Amino acid sequence: NAGVTQTPKFQVLKTGQSMTLQCAQDMNHNSMYWYRQDPGMGLRLIYYSASEGTTDKGEVPNGYNVSRLNKREFSLRLESAAPSQTSVYFCASNLGGYEQYFGPGTRLTVT
Amino acid sequence: DQQVKQNSPSLSVQEGRISILNCDYTNSMFDYFLWYKKYPAEGPTFLISISSIKDKNEDGRFTVFLNKSAKHLSLHIVPSQPGDSAVYFCAASQAGTALIFGKGTTLSVSS
């Protein structure tokens, strides 16, 4: 089992460009999450999907959109990237309980 | 306002000694608490958890203590090892909803 995988690992964007961060899990988990981690800020929830076909906003959703493509895949889209979105992005999943399993992260820089 | 606080950004301990990481929370409705460990350039990994109906949970060298009246939990690592050097995040959840993370404590264990 690969667990939670994320692509790409690194990305540099210019202000105004768009991109999609991909996440997939092979653990048959129902729920999936997107977080961002900034220095000194811990992990903050952007969006989550409690089950296939549903998505909900987290603490910091502005500037992002998500798609739960199927049970395995949950993507995060930046329509018009801004320097404030420079961060490390983590995808996570779980069966709907408490313990979440995290991917390795995508390091995004917006210049 | 931060609901989960880790007031010590860093902690340095000698190998073989005890490491104590602290976490405070403000929401009395939290019913489950977790500790995650994160190495550089990796995603967070689950370490240990505790339900609000308990006051202690042990797993090998790791013990989590919960003091509900003080809204405080702590993670004890005994004995500390150099491989324990990482960032430790405290997280809390209410009724299985999304995790709320603290800002993290960087533990350095010297040999």
mmCIF file with all atom_site columns, C-alpha atoms in Angstrom:
data_model
loop_
_atom_site.group_PDB
_atom_site.id
_atom_site.type_symbol
_atom_site.label_atom_id
_atom_site.label_alt_id
_atom_site.label_comp_id
_atom_site.label_asym_id
_atom_site.label_entity_id
_atom_site.label_seq_id
_atom_site.pdbx_PDB_ins_code
_atom_site.Cartn_x
_atom_site.Cartn_y
_atom_site.Cartn_z
_atom_site.occupancy
_atom_site.B_iso_or_equiv
_atom_site.pdbx_formal_charge
_atom_site.auth_seq_id
_atom_site.auth_comp_id
_atom_site.auth_asym_id
_atom_site.auth_atom_id
_atom_site.pdbx_PDB_model_num
ATOM 1   C CA . ASN A 1 1   ? 0.000   0.000  0.000   1.00 0.00 ? 1   ASN A CA 1
ATOM 2   C CA . ALA A 1 2   ? 1.316   3.437  -0.935  1.00 0.00 ? 2   ALA A CA 1
ATOM 3   C CA . GLY A 1 3   ? -0.925  5.152  1.646   1.00 0.00 ? 3   GLY A CA 1
ATOM 4   C CA . VAL A 1 4   ? -1.502  8.799  0.739   1.00 0.00 ? 4   VAL A CA 1
ATOM 5   C CA . THR A 1 5   ? 0.346   10.108 -2.304  1.00 0.00 ? 5   THR A CA 1
ATOM 6   C CA . GLN A 1 6   ? 0.640   13.711 -3.459  1.00 0.00 ? 6   GLN A CA 1
ATOM 7   C CA . THR A 1 7   ? 1.832   15.257 -6.704  1.00 0.00 ? 7   THR A CA 1
ATOM 8   C CA . PRO A 1 8   ? 3.809   17.311 -7.410  1.00 0.00 ? 8   PRO A CA 1
ATOM 9   C CA . LYS A 1 9   ? 6.386   17.392 -4.599  1.00 0.00 ? 9   LYS A CA 1
ATOM 10  C CA . PHE A 1 10  ? 7.560   20.894 -5.493  1.00 0.00 ? 10  PHE A CA 1
ATOM 11  C CA . GLN A 1 11  ? 6.066   23.681 -7.594  1.00 0.00 ? 11  GLN A CA 1
ATOM 12  C CA . VAL A 1 12  ? 6.963   27.287 -8.362  1.00 0.00 ? 12  VAL A CA 1
ATOM 13  C CA . LEU A 1 13  ? 4.213   29.531 -9.731  1.00 0.00 ? 13  LEU A CA 1
ATOM 14  C CA . LYS A 1 14  ? 4.023   33.133 -10.752 1.00 0.00 ? 14  LYS A CA 1
ATOM 15  C CA . THR A 1 15  ? 1.319   35.328 -9.288  1.00 0.00 ? 15  THR A CA 1
ATOM 16  C CA . GLY A 1 16  ? -1.931  34.796 -11.175 1.00 0.00 ? 16  GLY A CA 1
ATOM 17  C CA . GLN A 1 17  ? -1.110  31.332 -12.493 1.00 0.00 ? 17  GLN A CA 1
ATOM 18  C CA . SER A 1 18  ? -3.338  28.387 -11.710 1.00 0.00 ? 18  SER A CA 1
ATOM 19  C CA . MET A 1 19  ? -2.541  24.844 -10.728 1.00 0.00 ? 19  MET A CA 1
ATOM 20  C CA . THR A 1 20  ? -4.064  21.710 -9.250  1.00 0.00 ? 20  THR A CA 1
ATOM 21  C CA . LEU A 1 21  ? -2.515  19.679 -6.449  1.00 0.00 ? 21  LEU A CA 1
ATOM 22  C CA . GLN A 1 22  ? -3.362  16.008 -6.667  1.00 0.00 ? 22  GLN A CA 1
ATOM 23  C CA . CYS A 1 23  ? -3.947  13.597 -3.799  1.00 0.00 ? 23  CYS A CA 1
ATOM 24  C CA . ALA A 1 24  ? -4.802  9.907  -3.845  1.00 0.00 ? 24  ALA A CA 1
ATOM 25  C CA . GLN A 1 25  ? -5.195  7.267  -1.136  1.00 0.00 ? 25  GLN A CA 1
ATOM 26  C CA . ASP A 1 26  ? -5.373  3.492  -1.458  1.00 0.00 ? 26  ASP A CA 1
ATOM 27  C CA . MET A 1 27  ? -6.680  2.701  2.040   1.00 0.00 ? 27  MET A CA 1
ATOM 28  C CA . ASN A 1 28  ? -10.375 2.808  1.122   1.00 0.00 ? 28  ASN A CA 1
ATOM 29  C CA . HIS A 1 29  ? -10.849 5.776  3.439   1.00 0.00 ? 29  HIS A CA 1
ATOM 30  C CA . ASN A 1 30  ? -14.084 7.740  3.348   1.00 0.00 ? 30  ASN A CA 1
ATOM 31  C CA . SER A 1 31  ? -12.788 11.140 4.413   1.00 0.00 ? 31  SER A CA 1
ATOM 32  C CA . MET A 1 32  ? -10.056 13.267 2.877   1.00 0.00 ? 32  MET A CA 1
ATOM 33  C CA . TYR A 1 33  ? -8.550  16.601 3.904   1.00 0.00 ? 33  TYR A CA 1
ATOM 34  C CA . TRP A 1 34  ? -6.329  19.395 2.631   1.00 0.00 ? 34  TRP A CA 1
ATOM 35  C CA . TYR A 1 35  ? -4.129  21.357 5.069   1.00 0.00 ? 35  TYR A CA 1
ATOM 36  C CA . ARG A 1 36  ? -1.524  24.032 4.692   1.00 0.00 ? 36  ARG A CA 1
ATOM 37  C CA . GLN A 1 37  ? 1.455   24.438 6.981   1.00 0.00 ? 37  GLN A CA 1
ATOM 38  C CA . ASP A 1 38  ? 3.168   27.778 7.366   1.00 0.00 ? 38  ASP A CA 1
ATOM 39  C CA . PRO A 1 39  ? 6.166   28.524 9.609   1.00 0.00 ? 39  PRO A CA 1
ATOM 40  C CA . GLY A 1 40  ? 5.022   28.953 13.211  1.00 0.00 ? 40  GLY A CA 1
ATOM 41  C CA . MET A 1 41  ? 1.377   28.337 12.285  1.00 0.00 ? 41  MET A CA 1
ATOM 42  C CA . GLY A 1 42  ? 0.890   24.589 12.617  1.00 0.00 ? 42  GLY A CA 1
ATOM 43  C CA . LEU A 1 43  ? -1.491  22.870 10.193  1.00 0.00 ? 43  LEU A CA 1
ATOM 44  C CA . ARG A 1 44  ? -4.628  24.684 9.125   1.00 0.00 ? 44  ARG A CA 1
ATOM 45  C CA . LEU A 1 45  ? -7.534  22.970 7.399   1.00 0.00 ? 45  LEU A CA 1
ATOM 46  C CA . ILE A 1 46  ? -8.419  24.317 3.946   1.00 0.00 ? 46  ILE A CA 1
ATOM 47  C CA . TYR A 1 47  ? -11.177 21.950 2.796   1.00 0.00 ? 47  TYR A CA 1
ATOM 48  C CA . TYR A 1 48  ? -12.335 18.471 3.612   1.00 0.00 ? 48  TYR A CA 1
ATOM 49  C CA . SER A 1 49  ? -14.547 15.780 2.117   1.00 0.00 ? 49  SER A CA 1
ATOM 50  C CA . ALA A 1 50  ? -16.369 13.573 4.600   1.00 0.00 ? 50  ALA A CA 1
ATOM 51  C CA . SER A 1 51  ? -17.428 11.177 1.864   1.00 0.00 ? 51  SER A CA 1
ATOM 52  C CA . GLU A 1 52  ? -17.423 10.840 -1.897  1.00 0.00 ? 52  GLU A CA 1
ATOM 53  C CA . GLY A 1 53  ? -19.553 13.586 -3.403  1.00 0.00 ? 53  GLY A CA 1
ATOM 54  C CA . THR A 1 54  ? -19.346 15.999 -0.468  1.00 0.00 ? 54  THR A CA 1
ATOM 55  C CA . THR A 1 55  ? -16.941 18.815 0.324   1.00 0.00 ? 55  THR A CA 1
ATOM 56  C CA . ASP A 1 56  ? -16.869 21.414 3.092   1.00 0.00 ? 56  ASP A CA 1
ATOM 57  C CA . LYS A 1 57  ? -14.831 24.484 3.930   1.00 0.00 ? 57  LYS A CA 1
ATOM 58  C CA . GLY A 1 58  ? -12.263 24.436 6.670   1.00 0.00 ? 58  GLY A CA 1
ATOM 59  C CA . GLU A 1 59  ? -10.538 27.262 8.498   1.00 0.00 ? 59  GLU A CA 1
ATOM 60  C CA . VAL A 1 60  ? -8.781  28.895 5.506   1.00 0.00 ? 60  VAL A CA 1
ATOM 61  C CA . PRO A 1 61  ? -10.714 28.133 2.260   1.00 0.00 ? 61  PRO A CA 1
ATOM 62  C CA . ASN A 1 62  ? -10.371 31.482 0.477   1.00 0.00 ? 62  ASN A CA 1
ATOM 63  C CA . GLY A 1 63  ? -8.515  31.253 -2.845  1.00 0.00 ? 63  GLY A CA 1
ATOM 64  C CA . TYR A 1 64  ? -8.953  27.485 -3.148  1.00 0.00 ? 64  TYR A CA 1
ATOM 65  C CA . ASN A 1 65  ? -11.379 25.028 -4.702  1.00 0.00 ? 65  ASN A CA 1
ATOM 66  C CA . VAL A 1 66  ? -11.544 21.276 -4.302  1.00 0.00 ? 66  VAL A CA 1
ATOM 67  C CA . SER A 1 67  ? -12.906 18.277 -6.166  1.00 0.00 ? 67  SER A CA 1
ATOM 68  C CA . ARG A 1 68  ? -13.569 14.832 -4.738  1.00 0.00 ? 68  ARG A CA 1
ATOM 69  C CA . LEU A 1 69  ? -13.139 13.014 -8.009  1.00 0.00 ? 69  LEU A CA 1
ATOM 70  C CA . ASN A 1 70  ? -13.924 9.573  -6.579  1.00 0.00 ? 70  ASN A CA 1
ATOM 71  C CA . LYS A 1 71  ? -13.340 7.755  -3.308  1.00 0.00 ? 71  LYS A CA 1
ATOM 72  C CA . ARG A 1 72  ? -9.584  7.640  -3.888  1.00 0.00 ? 72  ARG A CA 1
ATOM 73  C CA . GLU A 1 73  ? -8.820  11.125 -5.189  1.00 0.00 ? 73  GLU A CA 1
ATOM 74  C CA . PHE A 1 74  ? -9.187  14.632 -3.764  1.00 0.00 ? 74  PHE A CA 1
ATOM 75  C CA . SER A 1 75  ? -7.684  17.573 -5.648  1.00 0.00 ? 75  SER A CA 1
ATOM 76  C CA . LEU A 1 76  ? -6.986  21.147 -4.559  1.00 0.00 ? 76  LEU A CA 1
ATOM 77  C CA . ARG A 1 77  ? -7.044  23.932 -7.135  1.00 0.00 ? 77  ARG A CA 1
ATOM 78  C CA . LEU A 1 78  ? -5.576  27.400 -6.968  1.00 0.00 ? 78  LEU A CA 1
ATOM 79  C CA . GLU A 1 79  ? -7.315  29.454 -9.659  1.00 0.00 ? 79  GLU A CA 1
ATOM 80  C CA . SER A 1 80  ? -5.131  32.562 -9.390  1.00 0.00 ? 80  SER A CA 1
ATOM 81  C CA . ALA A 1 81  ? -2.120  31.999 -7.179  1.00 0.00 ? 81  ALA A CA 1
ATOM 82  C CA . ALA A 1 82  ? -0.973  34.711 -4.761  1.00 0.00 ? 82  ALA A CA 1
ATOM 83  C CA . PRO A 1 83  ? 2.297   35.008 -2.768  1.00 0.00 ? 83  PRO A CA 1
ATOM 84  C CA . SER A 1 84  ? 0.244   34.472 0.415   1.00 0.00 ? 84  SER A CA 1
ATOM 85  C CA . GLN A 1 85  ? -0.420  30.929 -0.819  1.00 0.00 ? 85  GLN A CA 1
ATOM 86  C CA . THR A 1 86  ? 3.271   30.042 -0.592  1.00 0.00 ? 86  THR A CA 1
ATOM 87  C CA . SER A 1 87  ? 3.158   27.121 1.825   1.00 0.00 ? 87  SER A CA 1
ATOM 88  C CA . VAL A 1 88  ? 3.519   23.386 2.264   1.00 0.00 ? 88  VAL A CA 1
ATOM 89  C CA . TYR A 1 89  ? 0.291   21.572 1.451   1.00 0.00 ? 89  TYR A CA 1
ATOM 90  C CA . PHE A 1 90  ? -0.625  18.257 3.039   1.00 0.00 ? 90  PHE A CA 1
ATOM 91  C CA . CYS A 1 91  ? -3.379  15.886 2.078   1.00 0.00 ? 91  CYS A CA 1
ATOM 92  C CA . ALA A 1 92  ? -4.741  13.446 4.667   1.00 0.00 ? 92  ALA A CA 1
ATOM 93  C CA . SER A 1 93  ? -7.379  10.739 4.872   1.00 0.00 ? 93  SER A CA 1
ATOM 94  C CA . ASN A 1 94  ? -9.201  8.595  7.406   1.00 0.00 ? 94  ASN A CA 1
ATOM 95  C CA . LEU A 1 95  ? -12.116 6.213  7.724   1.00 0.00 ? 95  LEU A CA 1
ATOM 96  C CA . GLY A 1 96  ? -14.179 8.925  9.369   1.00 0.00 ? 96  GLY A CA 1
ATOM 97  C CA . GLY A 1 97  ? -12.776 8.539  12.874  1.00 0.00 ? 97  GLY A CA 1
ATOM 98  C CA . TYR A 1 98  ? -10.087 10.588 14.482  1.00 0.00 ? 98  TYR A CA 1
ATOM 99  C CA . GLU A 1 99  ? -6.669  9.391  13.337  1.00 0.00 ? 99  GLU A CA 1
ATOM 100 C CA . GLN A 1 100 ? -5.669  10.858 9.996   1.00 0.00 ? 100 GLN A CA 1
ATOM 101 C CA . TYR A 1 101 ? -2.965  9.589  7.667   1.00 0.00 ? 101 TYR A CA 1
ATOM 102 C CA . PHE A 1 102 ? -0.922  12.236 5.881   1.00 0.00 ? 102 PHE A CA 1
ATOM 103 C CA . GLY A 1 103 ? 0.832   12.394 2.538   1.00 0.00 ? 103 GLY A CA 1
ATOM 104 C CA . PRO A 1 104 ? 4.409   13.661 2.119   1.00 0.00 ? 104 PRO A CA 1
ATOM 105 C CA . GLY A 1 105 ? 3.368   17.189 1.153   1.00 0.00 ? 105 GLY A CA 1
ATOM 106 C CA . THR A 1 106 ? 3.692   19.603 -1.769  1.00 0.00 ? 106 THR A CA 1
ATOM 107 C CA . ARG A 1 107 ? 5.992   22.588 -1.314  1.00 0.00 ? 107 ARG A CA 1
ATOM 108 C CA . LEU A 1 108 ? 4.526   25.504 -3.285  1.00 0.00 ? 108 LEU A CA 1
ATOM 109 C CA . THR A 1 109 ? 6.236   28.835 -3.901  1.00 0.00 ? 109 THR A CA 1
ATOM 110 C CA . VAL A 1 110 ? 4.359   31.718 -5.520  1.00 0.00 ? 110 VAL A CA 1
ATOM 111 C CA . THR A 1 111 ? 6.564   34.571 -6.748  1.00 0.00 ? 111 THR A CA 1
ATOM 112 C CA . ASP B 2 1   ? -8.475  32.635 18.707  1.00 0.00 ? 1   ASP B CA 1
ATOM 113 C CA . GLN B 2 2   ? -6.343  29.534 19.054  1.00 0.00 ? 2   GLN B CA 1
ATOM 114 C CA . GLN B 2 3   ? -8.263  26.586 20.450  1.00 0.00 ? 3   GLN B CA 1
ATOM 115 C CA . VAL B 2 4   ? -5.166  24.384 20.797  1.00 0.00 ? 4   VAL B CA 1
ATOM 116 C CA . LYS B 2 5   ? -1.983  25.952 22.119  1.00 0.00 ? 5   LYS B CA 1
ATOM 117 C CA . GLN B 2 6   ? 1.544   24.660 22.358  1.00 0.00 ? 6   GLN B CA 1
ATOM 118 C CA . ASN B 2 7   ? 3.292   27.456 24.190  1.00 0.00 ? 7   ASN B CA 1
ATOM 119 C CA . SER B 2 8   ? 6.832   26.094 23.937  1.00 0.00 ? 8   SER B CA 1
ATOM 120 C CA . PRO B 2 9   ? 8.176   26.415 20.382  1.00 0.00 ? 9   PRO B CA 1
ATOM 121 C CA . SER B 2 10  ? 11.194  24.290 21.231  1.00 0.00 ? 10  SER B CA 1
ATOM 122 C CA . LEU B 2 11  ? 12.583  21.860 23.797  1.00 0.00 ? 11  LEU B CA 1
ATOM 123 C CA . SER B 2 12  ? 16.101  20.464 24.180  1.00 0.00 ? 12  SER B CA 1
ATOM 124 C CA . VAL B 2 13  ? 16.747  17.250 26.107  1.00 0.00 ? 13  VAL B CA 1
ATOM 125 C CA . GLN B 2 14  ? 19.685  14.916 26.601  1.00 0.00 ? 14  GLN B CA 1
ATOM 126 C CA . GLU B 2 15  ? 19.505  11.349 25.387  1.00 0.00 ? 15  GLU B CA 1
ATOM 127 C CA . GLY B 2 16  ? 18.112  9.016  28.034  1.00 0.00 ? 16  GLY B CA 1
ATOM 128 C CA . ARG B 2 17  ? 16.250  11.756 29.910  1.00 0.00 ? 17  ARG B CA 1
ATOM 129 C CA . ILE B 2 18  ? 12.523  12.448 29.894  1.00 0.00 ? 18  ILE B CA 1
ATOM 130 C CA . SER B 2 19  ? 10.955  14.792 27.331  1.00 0.00 ? 19  SER B CA 1
ATOM 131 C CA . ILE B 2 20  ? 7.708   16.485 28.350  1.00 0.00 ? 20  ILE B CA 1
ATOM 132 C CA . LEU B 2 21  ? 5.727   18.315 25.689  1.00 0.00 ? 21  LEU B CA 1
ATOM 133 C CA . ASN B 2 22  ? 2.725   20.339 26.757  1.00 0.00 ? 22  ASN B CA 1
ATOM 134 C CA . CYS B 2 23  ? -0.535  21.345 25.122  1.00 0.00 ? 23  CYS B CA 1
ATOM 135 C CA . ASP B 2 24  ? -3.458  23.467 26.339  1.00 0.00 ? 24  ASP B CA 1
ATOM 136 C CA . TYR B 2 25  ? -6.917  23.759 24.847  1.00 0.00 ? 25  TYR B CA 1
ATOM 137 C CA . THR B 2 26  ? -9.848  26.098 25.311  1.00 0.00 ? 26  THR B CA 1
ATOM 138 C CA . ASN B 2 27  ? -12.824 24.159 23.896  1.00 0.00 ? 27  ASN B CA 1
ATOM 139 C CA . SER B 2 28  ? -14.328 21.940 26.585  1.00 0.00 ? 28  SER B CA 1
ATOM 140 C CA . MET B 2 29  ? -16.277 20.065 23.889  1.00 0.00 ? 29  MET B CA 1
ATOM 141 C CA . PHE B 2 30  ? -13.130 18.412 22.510  1.00 0.00 ? 30  PHE B CA 1
ATOM 142 C CA . ASP B 2 31  ? -13.453 14.682 23.171  1.00 0.00 ? 31  ASP B CA 1
ATOM 143 C CA . TYR B 2 32  ? -10.351 13.249 21.540  1.00 0.00 ? 32  TYR B CA 1
ATOM 144 C CA . PHE B 2 33  ? -6.735  14.330 21.493  1.00 0.00 ? 33  PHE B CA 1
ATOM 145 C CA . LEU B 2 34  ? -3.854  13.200 19.337  1.00 0.00 ? 34  LEU B CA 1
ATOM 146 C CA . TRP B 2 35  ? -0.115  13.738 19.045  1.00 0.00 ? 35  TRP B CA 1
ATOM 147 C CA . TYR B 2 36  ? 1.613   13.744 15.681  1.00 0.00 ? 36  TYR B CA 1
ATOM 148 C CA . LYS B 2 37  ? 5.324   13.687 14.944  1.00 0.00 ? 37  LYS B CA 1
ATOM 149 C CA . LYS B 2 38  ? 6.829   15.350 11.903  1.00 0.00 ? 38  LYS B CA 1
ATOM 150 C CA . TYR B 2 39  ? 10.292  15.041 10.413  1.00 0.00 ? 39  TYR B CA 1
ATOM 151 C CA . PRO B 2 40  ? 11.552  17.631 7.897   1.00 0.00 ? 40  PRO B CA 1
ATOM 152 C CA . ALA B 2 41  ? 10.267  17.136 4.346   1.00 0.00 ? 41  ALA B CA 1
ATOM 153 C CA . GLU B 2 42  ? 7.803   14.446 5.470   1.00 0.00 ? 42  GLU B CA 1
ATOM 154 C CA . GLY B 2 43  ? 4.139   14.425 6.357   1.00 0.00 ? 43  GLY B CA 1
ATOM 155 C CA . PRO B 2 44  ? 3.006   14.216 9.992   1.00 0.00 ? 44  PRO B CA 1
ATOM 156 C CA . THR B 2 45  ? 2.686   10.699 11.384  1.00 0.00 ? 45  THR B CA 1
ATOM 157 C CA . PHE B 2 46  ? 0.319   9.652  14.141  1.00 0.00 ? 46  PHE B CA 1
ATOM 158 C CA . LEU B 2 47  ? 2.012   8.935  17.459  1.00 0.00 ? 47  LEU B CA 1
ATOM 159 C CA . ILE B 2 48  ? -0.526  8.417  20.237  1.00 0.00 ? 48  ILE B CA 1
ATOM 160 C CA . SER B 2 49  ? -4.018  9.509  21.209  1.00 0.00 ? 49  SER B CA 1
ATOM 161 C CA . ILE B 2 50  ? -6.341  9.726  24.182  1.00 0.00 ? 50  ILE B CA 1
ATOM 162 C CA . SER B 2 51  ? -10.079 9.900  24.616  1.00 0.00 ? 51  SER B CA 1
ATOM 163 C CA . SER B 2 52  ? -11.548 12.451 26.998  1.00 0.00 ? 52  SER B CA 1
ATOM 164 C CA . ILE B 2 53  ? -12.932 9.626  29.146  1.00 0.00 ? 53  ILE B CA 1
ATOM 165 C CA . LYS B 2 54  ? -9.386  8.604  30.075  1.00 0.00 ? 54  LYS B CA 1
ATOM 166 C CA . ASP B 2 55  ? -6.602  10.429 31.852  1.00 0.00 ? 55  ASP B CA 1
ATOM 167 C CA . LYS B 2 56  ? -3.640  8.393  30.632  1.00 0.00 ? 56  LYS B CA 1
ATOM 168 C CA . ASN B 2 57  ? -2.620  6.328  27.634  1.00 0.00 ? 57  ASN B CA 1
ATOM 169 C CA . GLU B 2 58  ? 0.693   4.519  27.170  1.00 0.00 ? 58  GLU B CA 1
ATOM 170 C CA . ASP B 2 59  ? 2.413   3.104  24.127  1.00 0.00 ? 59  ASP B CA 1
ATOM 171 C CA . GLY B 2 60  ? 5.952   1.961  24.725  1.00 0.00 ? 60  GLY B CA 1
ATOM 172 C CA . ARG B 2 61  ? 8.148   4.963  25.500  1.00 0.00 ? 61  ARG B CA 1
ATOM 173 C CA . PHE B 2 62  ? 5.271   7.385  24.893  1.00 0.00 ? 62  PHE B CA 1
ATOM 174 C CA . THR B 2 63  ? 2.622   8.336  27.448  1.00 0.00 ? 63  THR B CA 1
ATOM 175 C CA . VAL B 2 64  ? -0.054  10.979 27.088  1.00 0.00 ? 64  VAL B CA 1
ATOM 176 C CA . PHE B 2 65  ? -1.706  12.489 30.158  1.00 0.00 ? 65  PHE B CA 1
ATOM 177 C CA . LEU B 2 66  ? -4.973  14.399 30.072  1.00 0.00 ? 66  LEU B CA 1
ATOM 178 C CA . ASN B 2 67  ? -6.143  16.820 32.765  1.00 0.00 ? 67  ASN B CA 1
ATOM 179 C CA . LYS B 2 68  ? -9.639  17.855 31.738  1.00 0.00 ? 68  LYS B CA 1
ATOM 180 C CA . SER B 2 69  ? -10.213 20.266 34.599  1.00 0.00 ? 69  SER B CA 1
ATOM 181 C CA . ALA B 2 70  ? -7.106  22.191 33.569  1.00 0.00 ? 70  ALA B CA 1
ATOM 182 C CA . LYS B 2 71  ? -7.752  21.657 29.838  1.00 0.00 ? 71  LYS B CA 1
ATOM 183 C CA . HIS B 2 72  ? -4.186  20.430 29.555  1.00 0.00 ? 72  HIS B CA 1
ATOM 184 C CA . LEU B 2 73  ? -2.463  17.439 28.065  1.00 0.00 ? 73  LEU B CA 1
ATOM 185 C CA . SER B 2 74  ? 1.147   16.388 27.975  1.00 0.00 ? 74  SER B CA 1
ATOM 186 C CA . LEU B 2 75  ? 3.258   13.894 26.077  1.00 0.00 ? 75  LEU B CA 1
ATOM 187 C CA . HIS B 2 76  ? 6.045   12.144 27.977  1.00 0.00 ? 76  HIS B CA 1
ATOM 188 C CA . ILE B 2 77  ? 8.847   10.385 26.128  1.00 0.00 ? 77  ILE B CA 1
ATOM 189 C CA . VAL B 2 78  ? 11.014  8.127  28.305  1.00 0.00 ? 78  VAL B CA 1
ATOM 190 C CA . PRO B 2 79  ? 13.838  7.559  27.605  1.00 0.00 ? 79  PRO B CA 1
ATOM 191 C CA . SER B 2 80  ? 14.395  10.151 24.901  1.00 0.00 ? 80  SER B CA 1
ATOM 192 C CA . GLN B 2 81  ? 16.441  9.098  21.890  1.00 0.00 ? 81  GLN B CA 1
ATOM 193 C CA . PRO B 2 82  ? 18.137  11.175 19.159  1.00 0.00 ? 82  PRO B CA 1
ATOM 194 C CA . GLY B 2 83  ? 15.669  9.737  16.630  1.00 0.00 ? 83  GLY B CA 1
ATOM 195 C CA . ASP B 2 84  ? 12.883  11.439 18.575  1.00 0.00 ? 84  ASP B CA 1
ATOM 196 C CA . SER B 2 85  ? 14.145  14.819 17.360  1.00 0.00 ? 85  SER B CA 1
ATOM 197 C CA . ALA B 2 86  ? 11.238  16.186 15.335  1.00 0.00 ? 86  ALA B CA 1
ATOM 198 C CA . VAL B 2 87  ? 8.331   18.626 15.479  1.00 0.00 ? 87  VAL B CA 1
ATOM 199 C CA . TYR B 2 88  ? 5.464   17.411 17.667  1.00 0.00 ? 88  TYR B CA 1
ATOM 200 C CA . PHE B 2 89  ? 1.929   18.609 17.026  1.00 0.00 ? 89  PHE B CA 1
ATOM 201 C CA . CYS B 2 90  ? -0.936  18.347 19.465  1.00 0.00 ? 90  CYS B CA 1
ATOM 202 C CA . ALA B 2 91  ? -4.396  18.041 17.855  1.00 0.00 ? 91  ALA B CA 1
ATOM 203 C CA . ALA B 2 92  ? -7.953  17.907 19.148  1.00 0.00 ? 92  ALA B CA 1
ATOM 204 C CA . SER B 2 93  ? -11.318 16.917 17.755  1.00 0.00 ? 93  SER B CA 1
ATOM 205 C CA . GLN B 2 94  ? -14.951 17.280 18.727  1.00 0.00 ? 94  GLN B CA 1
ATOM 206 C CA . ALA B 2 95  ? -17.260 14.392 17.837  1.00 0.00 ? 95  ALA B CA 1
ATOM 207 C CA . GLY B 2 96  ? -15.075 13.212 14.977  1.00 0.00 ? 96  GLY B CA 1
ATOM 208 C CA . THR B 2 97  ? -15.008 16.544 13.187  1.00 0.00 ? 97  THR B CA 1
ATOM 209 C CA . ALA B 2 98  ? -11.866 17.947 11.611  1.00 0.00 ? 98  ALA B CA 1
ATOM 210 C CA . LEU B 2 99  ? -8.712  18.055 13.718  1.00 0.00 ? 99  LEU B CA 1
ATOM 211 C CA . ILE B 2 100 ? -7.562  21.357 15.211  1.00 0.00 ? 100 ILE B CA 1
ATOM 212 C CA . PHE B 2 101 ? -3.777  21.491 15.464  1.00 0.00 ? 101 PHE B CA 1
ATOM 213 C CA . GLY B 2 102 ? -1.441  23.433 17.707  1.00 0.00 ? 102 GLY B CA 1
ATOM 214 C CA . LYS B 2 103 ? 1.551   25.254 16.249  1.00 0.00 ? 103 LYS B CA 1
ATOM 215 C CA . GLY B 2 104 ? 4.005   22.524 17.197  1.00 0.00 ? 104 GLY B CA 1
ATOM 216 C CA . THR B 2 105 ? 7.019   22.067 19.471  1.00 0.00 ? 105 THR B CA 1
ATOM 217 C CA . THR B 2 106 ? 10.443  21.258 18.030  1.00 0.00 ? 106 THR B CA 1
ATOM 218 C CA . LEU B 2 107 ? 12.146  18.617 20.172  1.00 0.00 ? 107 LEU B CA 1
ATOM 219 C CA . SER B 2 108 ? 15.927  18.236 19.957  1.00 0.00 ? 108 SER B CA 1
ATOM 220 C CA . VAL B 2 109 ? 17.492  15.235 21.677  1.00 0.00 ? 109 VAL B CA 1
ATOM 221 C CA . SER B 2 110 ? 21.264  15.389 21.973  1.00 0.00 ? 110 SER B CA 1
ATOM 222 C CA . SER B 2 111 ? 23.489  12.362 22.457  1.00 0.00 ? 111 SER B CA 1
#
